[in-house]
Structures are given as C-alpha cells and as structure tokens.
C-alpha cells in the first residue's frame, strides 16, 4: 500500500521528501517485511518495543487528520497503522513472539543508528521524521516540547519517556509465568 502510494504520487508529480519511510512506522513496515521473510528476535523486539506503541499513538493522534476521514490517504494511513499493531499482536497470540526485556538492547542499538541518521536526514531535507524537530500537531509531545523547547532537552525527555513506557510494556511479561504457545 505504501509503495503504491509513493509510486502514484511520484508519477503524478506530488511526491515530496516527507514521504520517505523514515518515520518510526516506516521503519516498522521494513521490520514487518523482514520478519515475514526471516523471523528473528531483532525485528520482533523492534516491532514490540517501538512499532506497536508508535502505531497506537499515530492512530490516536494522526498527523494526517487534515484529510477528510473517507479520503484514500487517510484510510490508507489508518489501515497501515492498524496492520503495524496487528502483526506483532498476531505473533504474540500465536506464541511465535514472547517479549523479553533482555532483548531491549536490540531496540537500543537500532535507535542508536536510526536517530542520528534521521536527524541528519531531517537537517538535509527539512523533514521531521521521528518528530525529533517538532512534536506532531495535537500529540502529547506538543506540551512537552513547549515545556522543554527544541533540541537536546526535548529529545532527552522523549528518551526518558521511552524508558518509562518500556517498563510498563515489559513488566507484565517479566512478572508473568512462562506459558506454552497458544497455537503450538
């Protein structure tokens, strides 16, 4: 769906750098594709620790809300983000993926590579991937950015919030007894 959109917009002269797949959900789409071909702990950890909550936030605070609800681009965005939530959930329900906080280092390494790259792309193309330059309009990041400003302090607060979010996401898995897969 995303590839079709990009091809359509490029052939009609409407494509712009903001459509590059460098938002967290764009990386999530790449992780789904890789995991579907070759399932592994790295893609699954990134999908659980970063993609699910990012896609949920995008569904609740869509930055594509300026489109009418029944517009093809708005519908596509809602569907893609729903699929980014559904894919890892299906892996968990099937028992193919069991989140483990000991694997979080994989997401940290991913972010250590992705964030500097995204900051570089943002600076070169005047984009706002990962919402590192400015908060998404109408999102909870807006008040945080208003309080802490742009730049390093804002990004530091996002990192701290990510740590808190990971505690909330992984604590139930750490406390729950290990079970056999549902569909074994």
Coordinates of C-alpha atoms in Angstrom, one line a residue:
X1 CA 0.0 0.0 0.0
X2 CA 2.7 2.4 0.9
X3 CA 4.8 1.6 -2.2
X4 CA 1.7 2.1 -4.4
X5 CA 1.1 5.5 -2.8
X6 CA 4.7 6.6 -3.3
X7 CA 4.7 5.4 -7.0
X8 CA 1.3 7.1 -7.6
X9 CA 2.5 10.4 -6.0
X10 CA 5.8 10.3 -7.9
X11 CA 4.2 9.7 -11.2
X12 CA 1.7 12.5 -10.7
X13 CA 4.4 14.9 -9.5
X14 CA 3.1 15.1 -5.9
X15 CA 5.8 13.3 -4.1
X16 CA 8.0 15.1 -1.6
X17 CA 10.7 14.1 0.9
X18 CA 8.3 13.9 3.8
X19 CA 7.0 10.7 2.2
X20 CA 10.3 8.8 2.7
X21 CA 9.8 5.8 5.0
X22 CA 11.9 7.3 7.8
X23 CA 9.2 7.7 10.4
X24 CA 9.1 5.1 13.1
X25 CA 6.2 3.4 11.4
X26 CA 8.1 3.4 8.0
X27 CA 10.9 1.5 9.8
X28 CA 8.2 -0.7 11.3
X29 CA 7.0 -1.6 7.8
X30 CA 10.5 -2.7 6.9
X31 CA 10.7 -4.8 10.1
X32 CA 7.4 -6.5 9.2
X33 CA 8.7 -7.3 5.7
X34 CA 12.0 -8.7 7.1
X35 CA 10.3 -10.6 9.9
X36 CA 7.7 -12.1 7.5
X37 CA 10.6 -13.5 5.4
X38 CA 13.0 -14.3 8.2
X39 CA 11.6 -14.1 11.7
X40 CA 14.2 -13.1 14.3
X41 CA 14.4 -11.5 17.7
X42 CA 15.7 -8.2 16.5
X43 CA 12.8 -7.4 14.2
X44 CA 10.3 -8.8 16.7
X45 CA 11.8 -6.8 19.6
X46 CA 11.7 -3.6 17.5
X47 CA 8.1 -4.4 16.5
X48 CA 7.0 -4.8 20.1
X49 CA 9.1 -2.2 21.8
X50 CA 8.8 0.6 19.2
X51 CA 6.3 -0.1 16.5
X52 CA 3.2 -1.1 18.4
X53 CA 3.2 2.0 20.7
X54 CA 4.2 4.3 17.8
X55 CA 1.3 3.0 15.6
X56 CA -1.2 3.2 18.5
X57 CA -0.1 6.8 19.1
X58 CA -0.4 7.5 15.3
X59 CA -4.0 6.1 15.4
X60 CA -5.0 8.2 18.4
X61 CA -3.1 11.4 17.3
X62 CA -3.0 11.1 13.5
X63 CA -0.9 13.8 11.8
X64 CA -2.8 13.1 8.6
X65 CA -6.1 14.3 10.1
X66 CA -6.2 17.3 7.8
X67 CA -7.5 14.9 5.1
X68 CA -11.3 14.1 5.2
X69 CA -11.9 10.9 7.0
X70 CA -13.0 9.0 3.9
X71 CA -10.1 10.2 1.8
X72 CA -8.0 7.4 0.3
X73 CA -4.8 8.7 2.0
X74 CA -6.4 9.0 5.4
X75 CA -7.9 5.5 5.1
X76 CA -4.6 4.1 4.0
X77 CA -2.8 5.6 6.9
X78 CA -5.4 4.2 9.4
X79 CA -5.1 0.7 7.8
X80 CA -1.3 0.7 7.7
X81 CA -1.0 1.7 11.3
X82 CA -3.7 -0.9 12.3
X83 CA -1.6 -3.5 10.5
X84 CA 1.5 -2.4 12.3
X85 CA -0.3 -3.1 15.6
X86 CA -1.9 -6.3 14.4
X87 CA 1.2 -8.1 13.0
X88 CA 3.1 -8.2 16.3
X89 CA -0.1 -8.9 18.2
X90 CA -0.6 -12.0 16.0
X91 CA 2.9 -13.1 16.7
X92 CA 2.3 -12.8 20.4
X93 CA -1.1 -14.6 20.3
X94 CA 0.5 -17.5 18.3
X95 CA 3.4 -17.7 20.7
X96 CA 5.9 -17.0 17.9
X97 CA 7.0 -13.9 19.8
X98 CA 7.3 -13.5 23.6
X99 CA 8.6 -10.1 24.6
X100 CA 11.6 -10.2 26.9
X101 CA 13.2 -7.2 28.4
X102 CA 16.6 -8.8 28.0
X103 CA 16.2 -8.3 24.2
X104 CA 15.7 -4.5 24.6
X105 CA 19.3 -3.9 23.8
X106 CA 18.4 -4.7 20.2
X107 CA 16.0 -1.7 20.1
X108 CA 18.6 0.5 21.7
X109 CA 21.2 -0.4 19.1
X110 CA 18.6 0.2 16.4
X111 CA 17.8 3.6 17.8
X112 CA 21.5 4.5 18.2
X113 CA 21.8 4.0 14.5
X114 CA 18.4 5.3 13.4
X115 CA 18.2 8.5 15.4
X116 CA 21.4 10.1 14.2
X117 CA 20.6 9.1 10.6
X118 CA 17.0 10.6 11.0
X119 CA 18.4 13.8 12.5
X120 CA 20.8 14.0 9.5
X121 CA 18.0 13.5 7.0
X122 CA 15.8 16.0 8.8
X123 CA 18.6 18.6 8.7
X124 CA 19.3 18.0 5.0
X125 CA 15.7 17.7 3.7
X126 CA 13.9 20.0 6.2
X127 CA 11.7 17.0 7.3
X128 CA 10.6 16.0 10.8
X129 CA 11.0 12.2 10.9
X130 CA 10.5 10.6 14.3
X131 CA 9.1 14.0 15.3
X132 CA 12.6 14.9 16.6
X133 CA 12.5 18.5 15.4
X134 CA 8.9 19.4 16.4
X135 CA 6.1 17.5 18.1
X136 CA 3.3 16.1 16.0
X137 CA 0.4 18.5 16.0
X138 CA -2.1 17.6 18.6
X139 CA 0.0 14.9 20.2
X140 CA 1.1 14.7 23.8
X141 CA 4.6 15.6 22.7
X142 CA 3.4 19.1 22.0
X143 CA 3.1 20.2 25.6
X144 CA 6.5 18.5 26.4
X145 CA 8.1 20.4 23.6
X146 CA 6.5 23.6 24.8
X147 CA 8.0 23.0 28.3
X148 CA 11.4 21.8 27.3
X149 CA 12.0 23.5 23.9
X150 CA 13.6 22.2 20.8
X151 CA 16.8 20.2 20.7
X152 CA 18.7 18.0 23.1
X153 CA 16.5 18.6 26.2
X154 CA 13.3 17.7 24.2
X155 CA 15.0 14.6 22.8
X156 CA 16.3 13.6 26.3
X157 CA 12.8 13.9 27.7
X158 CA 11.5 11.6 24.9
X159 CA 14.2 9.1 25.7
X160 CA 13.2 9.1 29.4
X161 CA 9.6 8.7 28.5
X162 CA 10.5 5.8 26.3
X163 CA 12.3 4.2 29.2
X164 CA 9.1 4.5 31.3
X165 CA 7.0 3.2 28.5
X166 CA 9.3 0.1 28.2
X167 CA 8.9 -0.6 31.9
X168 CA 5.1 -0.5 31.5
X169 CA 5.3 -2.7 28.4
X170 CA 7.7 -5.3 29.7
X171 CA 6.8 -5.5 33.4
X172 CA 3.8 -7.8 32.8
X173 CA 5.9 -10.1 30.7
X174 CA 8.7 -10.2 33.3
X175 CA 6.2 -11.0 36.1
X176 CA 4.0 -13.5 34.2
X177 CA 4.9 -17.2 34.4
X178 CA 6.2 -18.6 31.1
X179 CA 3.4 -20.4 29.2
X180 CA 3.3 -22.7 26.3
X181 CA 2.3 -21.1 22.9
X182 CA -1.4 -21.0 22.4
X183 CA -1.2 -22.5 18.9
X184 CA 1.6 -24.9 19.4

